[in-house]
CSV table of N, CA and C in Angstrom, one decimal:
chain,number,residue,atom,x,y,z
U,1,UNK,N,-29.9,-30.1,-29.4
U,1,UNK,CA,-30.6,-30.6,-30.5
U,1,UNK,C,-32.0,-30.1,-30.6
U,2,UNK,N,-32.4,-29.5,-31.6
U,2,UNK,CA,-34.1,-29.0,-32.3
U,2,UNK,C,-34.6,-30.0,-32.8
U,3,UNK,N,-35.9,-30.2,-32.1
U,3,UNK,CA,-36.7,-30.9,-33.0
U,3,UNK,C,-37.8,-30.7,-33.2
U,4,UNK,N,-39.0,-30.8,-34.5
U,4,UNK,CA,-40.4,-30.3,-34.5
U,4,UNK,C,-41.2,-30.9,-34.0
U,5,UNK,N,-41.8,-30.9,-33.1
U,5,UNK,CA,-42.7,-31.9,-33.0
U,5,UNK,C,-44.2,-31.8,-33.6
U,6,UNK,N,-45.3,-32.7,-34.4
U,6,UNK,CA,-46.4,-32.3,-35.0
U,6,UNK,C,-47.2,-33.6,-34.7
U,7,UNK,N,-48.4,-33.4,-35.1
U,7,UNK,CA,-49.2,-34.8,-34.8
U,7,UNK,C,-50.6,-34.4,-35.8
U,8,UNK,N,-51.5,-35.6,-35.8
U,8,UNK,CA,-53.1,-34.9,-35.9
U,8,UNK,C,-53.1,-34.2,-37.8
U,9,UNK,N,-52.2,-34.3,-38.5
U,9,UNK,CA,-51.8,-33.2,-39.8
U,9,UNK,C,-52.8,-33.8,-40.8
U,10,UNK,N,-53.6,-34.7,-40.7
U,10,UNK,CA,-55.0,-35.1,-41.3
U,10,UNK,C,-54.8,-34.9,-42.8
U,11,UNK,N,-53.8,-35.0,-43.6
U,11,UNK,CA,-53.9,-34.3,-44.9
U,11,UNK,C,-53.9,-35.2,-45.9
U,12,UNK,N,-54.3,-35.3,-47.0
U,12,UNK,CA,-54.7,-35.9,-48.6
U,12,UNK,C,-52.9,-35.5,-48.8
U,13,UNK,N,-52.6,-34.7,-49.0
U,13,UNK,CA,-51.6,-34.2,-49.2
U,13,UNK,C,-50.4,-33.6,-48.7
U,14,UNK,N,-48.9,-33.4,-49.0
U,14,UNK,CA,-48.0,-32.7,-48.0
U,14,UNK,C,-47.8,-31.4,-48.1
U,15,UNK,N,-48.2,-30.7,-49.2
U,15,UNK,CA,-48.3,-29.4,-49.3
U,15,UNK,C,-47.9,-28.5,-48.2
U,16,UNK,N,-49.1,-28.3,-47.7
U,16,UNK,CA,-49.4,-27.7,-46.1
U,16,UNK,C,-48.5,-27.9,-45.3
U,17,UNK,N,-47.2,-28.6,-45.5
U,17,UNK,CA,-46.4,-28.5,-44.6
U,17,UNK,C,-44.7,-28.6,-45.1
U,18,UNK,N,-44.9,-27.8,-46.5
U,18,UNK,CA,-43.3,-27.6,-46.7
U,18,UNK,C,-43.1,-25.9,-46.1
U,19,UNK,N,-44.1,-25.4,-45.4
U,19,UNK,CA,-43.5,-24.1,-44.7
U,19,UNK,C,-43.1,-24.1,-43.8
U,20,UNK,N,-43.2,-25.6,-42.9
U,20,UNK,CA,-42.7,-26.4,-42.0
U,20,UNK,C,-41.1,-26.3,-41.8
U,21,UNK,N,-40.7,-27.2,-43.0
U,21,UNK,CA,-39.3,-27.5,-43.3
U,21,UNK,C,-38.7,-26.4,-43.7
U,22,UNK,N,-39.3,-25.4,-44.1
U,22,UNK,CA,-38.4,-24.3,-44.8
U,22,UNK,C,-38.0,-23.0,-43.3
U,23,UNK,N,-39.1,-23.1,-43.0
U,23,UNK,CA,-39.0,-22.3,-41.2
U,23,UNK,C,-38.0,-22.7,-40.7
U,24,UNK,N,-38.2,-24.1,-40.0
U,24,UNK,CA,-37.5,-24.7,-38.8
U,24,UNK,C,-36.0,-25.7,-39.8
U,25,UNK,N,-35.1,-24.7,-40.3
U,25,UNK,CA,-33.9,-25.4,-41.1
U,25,UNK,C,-33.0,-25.7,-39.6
U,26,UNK,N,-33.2,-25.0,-39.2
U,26,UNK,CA,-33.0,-25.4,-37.6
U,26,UNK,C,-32.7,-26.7,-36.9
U,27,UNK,N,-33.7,-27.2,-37.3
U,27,UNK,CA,-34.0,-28.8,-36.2
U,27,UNK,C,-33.6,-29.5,-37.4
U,28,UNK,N,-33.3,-30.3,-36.6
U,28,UNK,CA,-32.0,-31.6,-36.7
U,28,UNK,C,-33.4,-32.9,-37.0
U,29,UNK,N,-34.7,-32.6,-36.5
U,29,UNK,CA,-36.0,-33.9,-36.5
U,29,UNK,C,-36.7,-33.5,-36.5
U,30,UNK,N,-37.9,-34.5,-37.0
U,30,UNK,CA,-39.4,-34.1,-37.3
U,30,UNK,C,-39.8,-35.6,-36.5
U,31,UNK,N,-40.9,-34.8,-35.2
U,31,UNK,CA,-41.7,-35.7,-34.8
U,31,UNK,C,-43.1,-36.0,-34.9
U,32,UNK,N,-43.9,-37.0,-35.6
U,32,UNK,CA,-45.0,-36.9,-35.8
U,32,UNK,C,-45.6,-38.3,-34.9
U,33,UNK,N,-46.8,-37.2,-34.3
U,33,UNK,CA,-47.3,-38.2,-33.2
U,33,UNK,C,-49.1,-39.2,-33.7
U,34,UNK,N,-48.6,-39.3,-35.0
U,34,UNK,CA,-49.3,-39.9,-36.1
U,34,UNK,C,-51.1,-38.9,-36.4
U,35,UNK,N,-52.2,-40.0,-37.4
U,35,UNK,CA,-52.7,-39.2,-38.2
U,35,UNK,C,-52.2,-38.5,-39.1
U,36,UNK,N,-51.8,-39.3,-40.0
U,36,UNK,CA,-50.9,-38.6,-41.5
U,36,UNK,C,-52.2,-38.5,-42.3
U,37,UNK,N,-52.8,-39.4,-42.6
U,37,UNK,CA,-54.2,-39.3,-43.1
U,37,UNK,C,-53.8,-40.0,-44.7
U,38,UNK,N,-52.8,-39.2,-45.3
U,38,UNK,CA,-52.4,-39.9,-46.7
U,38,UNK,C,-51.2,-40.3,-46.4
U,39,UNK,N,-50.2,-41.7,-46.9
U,39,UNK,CA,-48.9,-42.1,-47.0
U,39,UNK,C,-48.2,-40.8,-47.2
U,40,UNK,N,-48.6,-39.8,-48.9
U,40,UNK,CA,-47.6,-39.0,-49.0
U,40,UNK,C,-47.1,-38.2,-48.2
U,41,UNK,N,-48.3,-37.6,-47.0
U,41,UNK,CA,-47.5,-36.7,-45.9
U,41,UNK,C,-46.4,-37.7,-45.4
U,42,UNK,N,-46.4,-38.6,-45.0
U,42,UNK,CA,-45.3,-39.5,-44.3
U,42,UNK,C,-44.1,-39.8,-45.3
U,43,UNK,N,-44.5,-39.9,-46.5
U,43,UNK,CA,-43.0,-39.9,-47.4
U,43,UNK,C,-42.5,-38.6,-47.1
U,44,UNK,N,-43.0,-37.1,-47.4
U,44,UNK,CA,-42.8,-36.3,-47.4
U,44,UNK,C,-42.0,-36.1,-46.2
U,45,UNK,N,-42.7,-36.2,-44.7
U,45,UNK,CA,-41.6,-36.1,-43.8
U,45,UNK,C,-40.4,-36.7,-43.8
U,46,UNK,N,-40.2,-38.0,-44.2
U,46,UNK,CA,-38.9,-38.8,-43.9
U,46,UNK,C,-38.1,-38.3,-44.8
U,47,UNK,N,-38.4,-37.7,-46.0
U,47,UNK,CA,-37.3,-37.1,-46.8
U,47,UNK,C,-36.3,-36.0,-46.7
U,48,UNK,N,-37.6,-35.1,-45.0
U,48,UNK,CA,-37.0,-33.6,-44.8
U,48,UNK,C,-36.0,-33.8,-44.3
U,49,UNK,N,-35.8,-34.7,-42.9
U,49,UNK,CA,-34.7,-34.4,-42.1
U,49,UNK,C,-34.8,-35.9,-41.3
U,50,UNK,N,-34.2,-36.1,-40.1
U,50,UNK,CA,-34.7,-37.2,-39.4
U,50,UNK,C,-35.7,-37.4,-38.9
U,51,UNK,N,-36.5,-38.6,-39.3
U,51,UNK,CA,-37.6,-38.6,-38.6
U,51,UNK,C,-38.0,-39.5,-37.3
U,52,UNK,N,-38.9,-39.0,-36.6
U,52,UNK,CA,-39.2,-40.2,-36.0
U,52,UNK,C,-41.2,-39.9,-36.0
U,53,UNK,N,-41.7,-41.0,-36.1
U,53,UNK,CA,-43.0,-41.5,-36.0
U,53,UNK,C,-43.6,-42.5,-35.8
U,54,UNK,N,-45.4,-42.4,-35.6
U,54,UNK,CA,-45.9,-43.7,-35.3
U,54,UNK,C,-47.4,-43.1,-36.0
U,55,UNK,N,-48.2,-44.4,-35.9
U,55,UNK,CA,-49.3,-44.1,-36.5
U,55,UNK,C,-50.5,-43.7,-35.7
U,56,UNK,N,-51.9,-43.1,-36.2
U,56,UNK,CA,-53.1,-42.9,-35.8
U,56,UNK,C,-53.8,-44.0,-36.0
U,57,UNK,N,-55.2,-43.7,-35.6
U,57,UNK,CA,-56.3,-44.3,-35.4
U,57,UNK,C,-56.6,-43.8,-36.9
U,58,UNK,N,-56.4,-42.9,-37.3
U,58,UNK,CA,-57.1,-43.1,-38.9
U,58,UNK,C,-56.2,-43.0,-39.9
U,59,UNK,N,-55.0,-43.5,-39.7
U,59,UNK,CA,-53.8,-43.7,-40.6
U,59,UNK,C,-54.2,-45.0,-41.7
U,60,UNK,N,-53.9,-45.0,-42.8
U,60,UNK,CA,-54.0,-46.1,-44.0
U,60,UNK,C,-53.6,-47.4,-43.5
U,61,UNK,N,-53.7,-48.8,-44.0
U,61,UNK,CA,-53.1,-49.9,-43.7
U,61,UNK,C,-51.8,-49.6,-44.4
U,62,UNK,N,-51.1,-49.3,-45.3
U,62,UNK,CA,-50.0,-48.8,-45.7
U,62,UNK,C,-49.0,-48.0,-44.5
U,63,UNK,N,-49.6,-46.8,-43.7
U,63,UNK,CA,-48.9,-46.2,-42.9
U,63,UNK,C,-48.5,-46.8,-42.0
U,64,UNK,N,-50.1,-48.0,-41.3
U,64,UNK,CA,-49.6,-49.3,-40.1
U,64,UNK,C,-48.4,-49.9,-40.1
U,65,UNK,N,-48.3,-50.6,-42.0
U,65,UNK,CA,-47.4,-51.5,-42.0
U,65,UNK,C,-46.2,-50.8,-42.3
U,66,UNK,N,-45.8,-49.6,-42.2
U,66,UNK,CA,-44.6,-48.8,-42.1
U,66,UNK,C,-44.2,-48.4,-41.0
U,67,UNK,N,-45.3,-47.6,-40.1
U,67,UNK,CA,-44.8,-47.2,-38.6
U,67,UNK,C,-45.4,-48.3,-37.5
U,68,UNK,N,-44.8,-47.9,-36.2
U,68,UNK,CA,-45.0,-48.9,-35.1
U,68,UNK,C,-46.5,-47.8,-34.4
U,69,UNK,N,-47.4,-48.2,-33.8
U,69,UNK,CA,-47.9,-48.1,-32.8
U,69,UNK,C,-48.1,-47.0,-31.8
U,70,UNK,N,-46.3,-47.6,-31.1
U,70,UNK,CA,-46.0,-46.6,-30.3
U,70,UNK,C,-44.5,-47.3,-30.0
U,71,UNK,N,-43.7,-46.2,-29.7
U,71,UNK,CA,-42.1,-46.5,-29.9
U,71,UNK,C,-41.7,-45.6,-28.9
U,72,UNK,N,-40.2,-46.2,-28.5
U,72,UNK,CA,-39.2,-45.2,-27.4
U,72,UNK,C,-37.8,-45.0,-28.6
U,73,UNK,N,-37.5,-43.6,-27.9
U,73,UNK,CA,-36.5,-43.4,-28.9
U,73,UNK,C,-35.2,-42.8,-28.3
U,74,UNK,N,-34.0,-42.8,-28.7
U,74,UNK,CA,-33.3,-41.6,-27.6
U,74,UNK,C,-33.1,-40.6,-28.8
U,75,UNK,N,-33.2,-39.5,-27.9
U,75,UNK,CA,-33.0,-38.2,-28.6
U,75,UNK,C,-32.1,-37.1,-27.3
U,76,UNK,N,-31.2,-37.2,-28.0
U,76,UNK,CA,-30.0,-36.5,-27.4
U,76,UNK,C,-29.6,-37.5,-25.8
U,77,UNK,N,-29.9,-36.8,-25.0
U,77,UNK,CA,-29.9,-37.7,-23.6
U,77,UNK,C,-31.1,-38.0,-23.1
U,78,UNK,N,-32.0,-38.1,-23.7
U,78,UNK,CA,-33.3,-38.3,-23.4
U,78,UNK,C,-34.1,-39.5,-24.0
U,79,UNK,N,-34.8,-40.0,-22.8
U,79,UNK,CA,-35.5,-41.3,-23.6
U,79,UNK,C,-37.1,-41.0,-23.9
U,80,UNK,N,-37.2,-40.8,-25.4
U,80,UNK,CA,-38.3,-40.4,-25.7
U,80,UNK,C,-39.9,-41.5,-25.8
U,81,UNK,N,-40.9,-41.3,-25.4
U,81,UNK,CA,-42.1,-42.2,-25.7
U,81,UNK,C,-42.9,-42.1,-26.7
U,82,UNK,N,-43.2,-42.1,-27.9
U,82,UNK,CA,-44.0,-41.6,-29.3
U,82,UNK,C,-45.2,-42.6,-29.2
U,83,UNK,N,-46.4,-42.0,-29.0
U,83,UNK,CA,-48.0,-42.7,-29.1
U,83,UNK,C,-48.8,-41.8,-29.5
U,84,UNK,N,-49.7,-42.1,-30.4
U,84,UNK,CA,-51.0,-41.6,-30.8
U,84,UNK,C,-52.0,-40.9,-29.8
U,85,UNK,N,-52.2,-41.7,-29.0
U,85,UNK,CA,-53.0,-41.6,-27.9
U,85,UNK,C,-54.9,-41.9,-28.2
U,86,UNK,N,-54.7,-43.0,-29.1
U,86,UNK,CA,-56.1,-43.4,-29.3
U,86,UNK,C,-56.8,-44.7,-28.2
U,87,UNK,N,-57.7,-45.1,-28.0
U,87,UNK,CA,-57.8,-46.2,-27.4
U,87,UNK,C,-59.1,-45.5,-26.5
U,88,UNK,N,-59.4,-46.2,-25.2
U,88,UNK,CA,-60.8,-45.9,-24.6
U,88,UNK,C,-60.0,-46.0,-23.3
U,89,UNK,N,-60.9,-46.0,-21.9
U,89,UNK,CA,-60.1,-45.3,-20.7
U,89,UNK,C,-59.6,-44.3,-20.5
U,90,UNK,N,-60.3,-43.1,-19.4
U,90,UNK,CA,-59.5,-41.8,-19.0
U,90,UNK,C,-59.4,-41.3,-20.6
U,91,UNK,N,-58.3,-39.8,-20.4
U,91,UNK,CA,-58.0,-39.2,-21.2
U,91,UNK,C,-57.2,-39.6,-22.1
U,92,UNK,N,-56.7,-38.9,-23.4
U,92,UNK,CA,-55.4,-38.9,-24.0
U,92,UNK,C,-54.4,-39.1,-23.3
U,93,UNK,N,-54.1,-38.1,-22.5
U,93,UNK,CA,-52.9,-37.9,-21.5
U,93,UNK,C,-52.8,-38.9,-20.5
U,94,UNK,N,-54.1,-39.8,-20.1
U,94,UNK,CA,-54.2,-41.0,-19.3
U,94,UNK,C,-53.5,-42.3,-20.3
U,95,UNK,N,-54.2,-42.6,-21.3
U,95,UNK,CA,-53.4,-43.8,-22.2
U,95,UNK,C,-52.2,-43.6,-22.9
U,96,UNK,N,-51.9,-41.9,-22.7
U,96,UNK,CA,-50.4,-41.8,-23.7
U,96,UNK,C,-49.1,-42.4,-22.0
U,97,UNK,N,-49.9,-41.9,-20.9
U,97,UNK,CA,-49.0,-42.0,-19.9
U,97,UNK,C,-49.2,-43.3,-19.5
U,98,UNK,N,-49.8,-44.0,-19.7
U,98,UNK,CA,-50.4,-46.0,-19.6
U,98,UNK,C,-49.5,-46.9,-20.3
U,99,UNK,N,-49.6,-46.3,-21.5
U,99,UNK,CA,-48.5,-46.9,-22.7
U,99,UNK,C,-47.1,-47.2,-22.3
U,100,UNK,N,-46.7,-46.3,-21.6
U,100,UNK,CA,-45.2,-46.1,-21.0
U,100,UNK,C,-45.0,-46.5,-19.8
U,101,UNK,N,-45.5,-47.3,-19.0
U,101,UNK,CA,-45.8,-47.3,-17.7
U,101,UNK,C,-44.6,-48.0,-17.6
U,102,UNK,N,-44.5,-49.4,-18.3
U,102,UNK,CA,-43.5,-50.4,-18.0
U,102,UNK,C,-42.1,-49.3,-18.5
U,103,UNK,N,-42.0,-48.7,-19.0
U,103,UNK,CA,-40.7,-48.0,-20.3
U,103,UNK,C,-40.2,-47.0,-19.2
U,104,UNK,N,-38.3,-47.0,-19.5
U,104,UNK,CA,-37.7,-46.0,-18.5
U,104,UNK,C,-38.2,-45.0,-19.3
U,105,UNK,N,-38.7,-44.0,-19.7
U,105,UNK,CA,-38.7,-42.5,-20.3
U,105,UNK,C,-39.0,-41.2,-19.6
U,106,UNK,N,-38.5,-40.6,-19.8
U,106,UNK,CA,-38.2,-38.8,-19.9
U,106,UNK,C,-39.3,-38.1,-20.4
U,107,UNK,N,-39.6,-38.5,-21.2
U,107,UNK,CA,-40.1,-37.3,-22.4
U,107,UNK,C,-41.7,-38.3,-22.9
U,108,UNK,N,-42.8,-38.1,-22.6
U,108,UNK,CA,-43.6,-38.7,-23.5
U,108,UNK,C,-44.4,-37.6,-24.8
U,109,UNK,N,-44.3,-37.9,-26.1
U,109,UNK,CA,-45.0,-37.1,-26.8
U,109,UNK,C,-46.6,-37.8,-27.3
U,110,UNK,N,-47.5,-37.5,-27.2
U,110,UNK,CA,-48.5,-38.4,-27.9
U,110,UNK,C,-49.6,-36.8,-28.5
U,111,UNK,N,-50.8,-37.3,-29.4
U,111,UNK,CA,-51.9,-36.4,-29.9
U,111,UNK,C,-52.9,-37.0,-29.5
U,112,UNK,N,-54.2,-36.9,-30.9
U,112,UNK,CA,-55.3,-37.4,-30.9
U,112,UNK,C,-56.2,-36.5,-30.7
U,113,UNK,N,-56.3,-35.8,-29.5
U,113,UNK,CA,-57.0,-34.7,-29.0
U,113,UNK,C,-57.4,-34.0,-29.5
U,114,UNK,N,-56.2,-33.5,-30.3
U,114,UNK,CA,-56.1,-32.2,-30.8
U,114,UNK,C,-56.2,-30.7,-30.1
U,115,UNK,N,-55.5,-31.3,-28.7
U,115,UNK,CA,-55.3,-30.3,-27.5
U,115,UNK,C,-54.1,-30.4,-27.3
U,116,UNK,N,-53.4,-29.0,-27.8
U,116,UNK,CA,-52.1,-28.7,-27.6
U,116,UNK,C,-51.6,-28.5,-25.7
U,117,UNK,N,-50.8,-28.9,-25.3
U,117,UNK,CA,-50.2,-28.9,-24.0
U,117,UNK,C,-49.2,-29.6,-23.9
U,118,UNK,N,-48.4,-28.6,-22.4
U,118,UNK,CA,-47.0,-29.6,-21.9
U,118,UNK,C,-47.7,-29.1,-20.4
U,119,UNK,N,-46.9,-30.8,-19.7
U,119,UNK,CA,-47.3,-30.6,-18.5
U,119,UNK,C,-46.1,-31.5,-17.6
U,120,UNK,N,-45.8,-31.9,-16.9
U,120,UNK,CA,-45.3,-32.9,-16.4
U,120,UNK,C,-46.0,-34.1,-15.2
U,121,UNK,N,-45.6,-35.1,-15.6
U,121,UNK,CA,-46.9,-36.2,-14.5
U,121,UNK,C,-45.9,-37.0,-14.2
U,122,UNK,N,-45.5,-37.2,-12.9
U,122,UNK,CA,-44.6,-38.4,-12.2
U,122,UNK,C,-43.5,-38.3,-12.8
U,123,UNK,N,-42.4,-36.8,-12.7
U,123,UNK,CA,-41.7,-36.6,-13.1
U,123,UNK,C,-41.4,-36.6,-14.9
U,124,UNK,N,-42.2,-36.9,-15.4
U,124,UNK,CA,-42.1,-36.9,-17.0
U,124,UNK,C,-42.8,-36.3,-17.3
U,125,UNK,N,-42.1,-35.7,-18.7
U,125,UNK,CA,-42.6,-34.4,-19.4
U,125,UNK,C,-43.8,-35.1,-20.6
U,126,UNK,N,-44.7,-34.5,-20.6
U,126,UNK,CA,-45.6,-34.8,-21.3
U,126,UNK,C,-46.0,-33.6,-22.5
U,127,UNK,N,-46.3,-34.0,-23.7
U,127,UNK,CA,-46.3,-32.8,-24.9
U,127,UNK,C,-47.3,-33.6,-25.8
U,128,UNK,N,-48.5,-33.0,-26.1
U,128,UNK,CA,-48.9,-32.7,-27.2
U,128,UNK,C,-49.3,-31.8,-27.6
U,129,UNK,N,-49.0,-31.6,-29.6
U,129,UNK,CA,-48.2,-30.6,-30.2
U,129,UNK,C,-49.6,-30.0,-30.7
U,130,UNK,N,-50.9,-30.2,-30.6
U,130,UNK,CA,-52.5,-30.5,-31.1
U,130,UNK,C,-52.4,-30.4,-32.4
U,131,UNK,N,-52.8,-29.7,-33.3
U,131,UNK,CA,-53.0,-30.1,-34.7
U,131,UNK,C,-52.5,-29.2,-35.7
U,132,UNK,N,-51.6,-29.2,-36.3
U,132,UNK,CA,-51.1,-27.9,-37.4
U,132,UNK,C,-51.7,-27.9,-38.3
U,133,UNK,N,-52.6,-28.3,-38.6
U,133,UNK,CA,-53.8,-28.1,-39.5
U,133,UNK,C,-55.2,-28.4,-39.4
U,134,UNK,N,-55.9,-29.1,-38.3
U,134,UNK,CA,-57.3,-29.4,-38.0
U,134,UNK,C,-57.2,-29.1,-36.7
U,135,UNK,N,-57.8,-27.8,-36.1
U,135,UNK,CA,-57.6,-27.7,-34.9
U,135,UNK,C,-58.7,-27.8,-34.3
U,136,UNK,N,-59.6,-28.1,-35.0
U,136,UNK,CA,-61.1,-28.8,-34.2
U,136,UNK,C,-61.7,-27.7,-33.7
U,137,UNK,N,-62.2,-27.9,-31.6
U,137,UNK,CA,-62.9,-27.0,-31.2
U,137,UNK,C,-61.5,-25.6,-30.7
U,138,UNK,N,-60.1,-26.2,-31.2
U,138,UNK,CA,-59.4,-25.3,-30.7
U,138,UNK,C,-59.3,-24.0,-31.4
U,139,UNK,N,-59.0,-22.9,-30.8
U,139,UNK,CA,-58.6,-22.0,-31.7
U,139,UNK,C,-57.7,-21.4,-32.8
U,140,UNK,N,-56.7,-22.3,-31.9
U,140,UNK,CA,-55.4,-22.5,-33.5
U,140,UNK,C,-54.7,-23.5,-33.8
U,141,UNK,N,-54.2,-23.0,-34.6
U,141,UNK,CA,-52.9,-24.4,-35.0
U,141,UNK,C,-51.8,-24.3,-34.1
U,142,UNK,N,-51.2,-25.7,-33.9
U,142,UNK,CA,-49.9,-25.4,-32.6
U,142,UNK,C,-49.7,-26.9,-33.4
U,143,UNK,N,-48.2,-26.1,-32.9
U,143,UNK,CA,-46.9,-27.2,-32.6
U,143,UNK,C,-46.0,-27.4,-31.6
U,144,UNK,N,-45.1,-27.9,-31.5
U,144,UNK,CA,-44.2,-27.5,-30.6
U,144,UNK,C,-43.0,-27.8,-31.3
U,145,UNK,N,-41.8,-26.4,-30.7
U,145,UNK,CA,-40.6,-26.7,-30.6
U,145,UNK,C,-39.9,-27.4,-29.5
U,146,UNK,N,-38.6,-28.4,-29.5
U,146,UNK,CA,-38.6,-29.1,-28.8
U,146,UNK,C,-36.8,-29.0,-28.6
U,147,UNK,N,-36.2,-28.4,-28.0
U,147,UNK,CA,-34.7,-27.8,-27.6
U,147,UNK,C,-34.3,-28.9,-26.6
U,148,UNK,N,-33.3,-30.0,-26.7
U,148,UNK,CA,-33.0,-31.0,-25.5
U,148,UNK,C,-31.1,-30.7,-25.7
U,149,UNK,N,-30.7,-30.2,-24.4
U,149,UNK,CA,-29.2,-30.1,-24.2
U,149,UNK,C,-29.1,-30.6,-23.4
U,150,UNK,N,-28.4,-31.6,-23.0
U,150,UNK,CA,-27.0,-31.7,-21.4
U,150,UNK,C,-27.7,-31.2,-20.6
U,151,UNK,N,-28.3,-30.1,-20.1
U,151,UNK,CA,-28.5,-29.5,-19.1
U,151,UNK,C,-30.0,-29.0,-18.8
U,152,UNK,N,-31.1,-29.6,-20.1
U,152,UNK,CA,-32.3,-29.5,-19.6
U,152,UNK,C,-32.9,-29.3,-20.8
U,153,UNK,N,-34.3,-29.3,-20.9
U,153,UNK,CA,-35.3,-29.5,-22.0
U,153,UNK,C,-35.9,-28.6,-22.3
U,154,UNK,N,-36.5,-28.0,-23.4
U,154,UNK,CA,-37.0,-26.6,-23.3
U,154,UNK,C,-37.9,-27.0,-24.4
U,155,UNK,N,-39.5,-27.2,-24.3
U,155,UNK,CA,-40.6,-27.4,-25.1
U,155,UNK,C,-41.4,-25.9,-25.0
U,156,UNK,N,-41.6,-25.6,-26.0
U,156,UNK,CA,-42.6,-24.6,-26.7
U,156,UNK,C,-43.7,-24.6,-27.5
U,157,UNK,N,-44.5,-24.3,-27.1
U,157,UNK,CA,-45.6,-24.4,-28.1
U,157,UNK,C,-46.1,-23.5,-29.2
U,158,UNK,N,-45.9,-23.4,-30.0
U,158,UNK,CA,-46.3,-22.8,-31.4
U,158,UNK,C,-47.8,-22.7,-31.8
U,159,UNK,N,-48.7,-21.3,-31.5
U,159,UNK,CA,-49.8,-21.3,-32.2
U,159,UNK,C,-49.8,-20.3,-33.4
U,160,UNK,N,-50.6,-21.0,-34.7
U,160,UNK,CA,-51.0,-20.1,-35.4
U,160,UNK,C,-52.5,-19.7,-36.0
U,161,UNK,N,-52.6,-18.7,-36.6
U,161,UNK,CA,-54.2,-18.2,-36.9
U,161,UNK,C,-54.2,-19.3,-37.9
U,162,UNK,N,-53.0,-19.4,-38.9
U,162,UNK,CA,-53.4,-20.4,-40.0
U,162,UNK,C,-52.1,-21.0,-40.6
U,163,UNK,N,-52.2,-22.1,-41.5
U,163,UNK,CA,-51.1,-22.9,-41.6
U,163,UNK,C,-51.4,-22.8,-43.5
């Protein structure tokens, strides 16, 4: 199973990300690790393929009362963690890994950063995808692709000059 992972997409609009859907016909899911910024990107994604999501710290009260927070999911044989990673204490990577503490999972995905990385911490794989369109002090846009078989996990990260 393929799946996109994205977060941080800050946009008025979904434009900016039908080269997304049209690239990766591939994947089976679209993960957004919230900061939609407008509803329509979030309509937009649920229409492409399956989704799964949660919201930002600067998501609409609209997008709140749509998505959860932070959510576990299975994806293929894997139990997935989906969080923003906003809040205060330690890093991103500290509260996205805090969130889950009580939850059996595999796989945590969270943003906010806007620092793309995979790492693994206490056996769990840890991914954020940083920003495919605001990459802040980073140099590029990234995403990650996200390959889960029977026989092991394979995350990639995706930079580009421009989106």
């Amino acid at each position: 199973m393929k799946a996109i992972v994205i977060s941080d997409s800050h946009l008025k609009s979904p434009e900016k990300l039908t080269w997304l859907a049209r690239k990766h016909t591939d994947a089976s899911m679209i993960i957004h690790a919230g900061d939609y910024t407008d509803s329509s990107v979030l309509t937009f994604l649920q229409s492409q393929q399956a989704f799964w999501g949660v919201w930002g710290n600067v998501d609409s009260d609209r997008i709140k009362s749509t998505l959860p927070e932070k959510r576990v999911f299975p994806l293929a044989s894997y139990q997935v963690g989906l969080y923003h990673g906003h809040g205060t204490g330690g890093t991103t990577a500290d509260r996205a890994f805090r969130a889950f503490a009580n939850e059996n999972v595999d796989i945590i995905i969270f943003g906010h950063s806007h620092q793309p990385c995979i790492f693994t911490r206490n056996k769990i794989i840890m991914l954020n995808p940083g920003s495919i369109t605001a990459k802040r002090k980073e140099r590029w846009f990234s995403y990650i692709v996200l390959d889960l078989e029977p026989t092991g996990v394979s995350a990639r990260l995706v930079f580009l000059n421009d989106c």
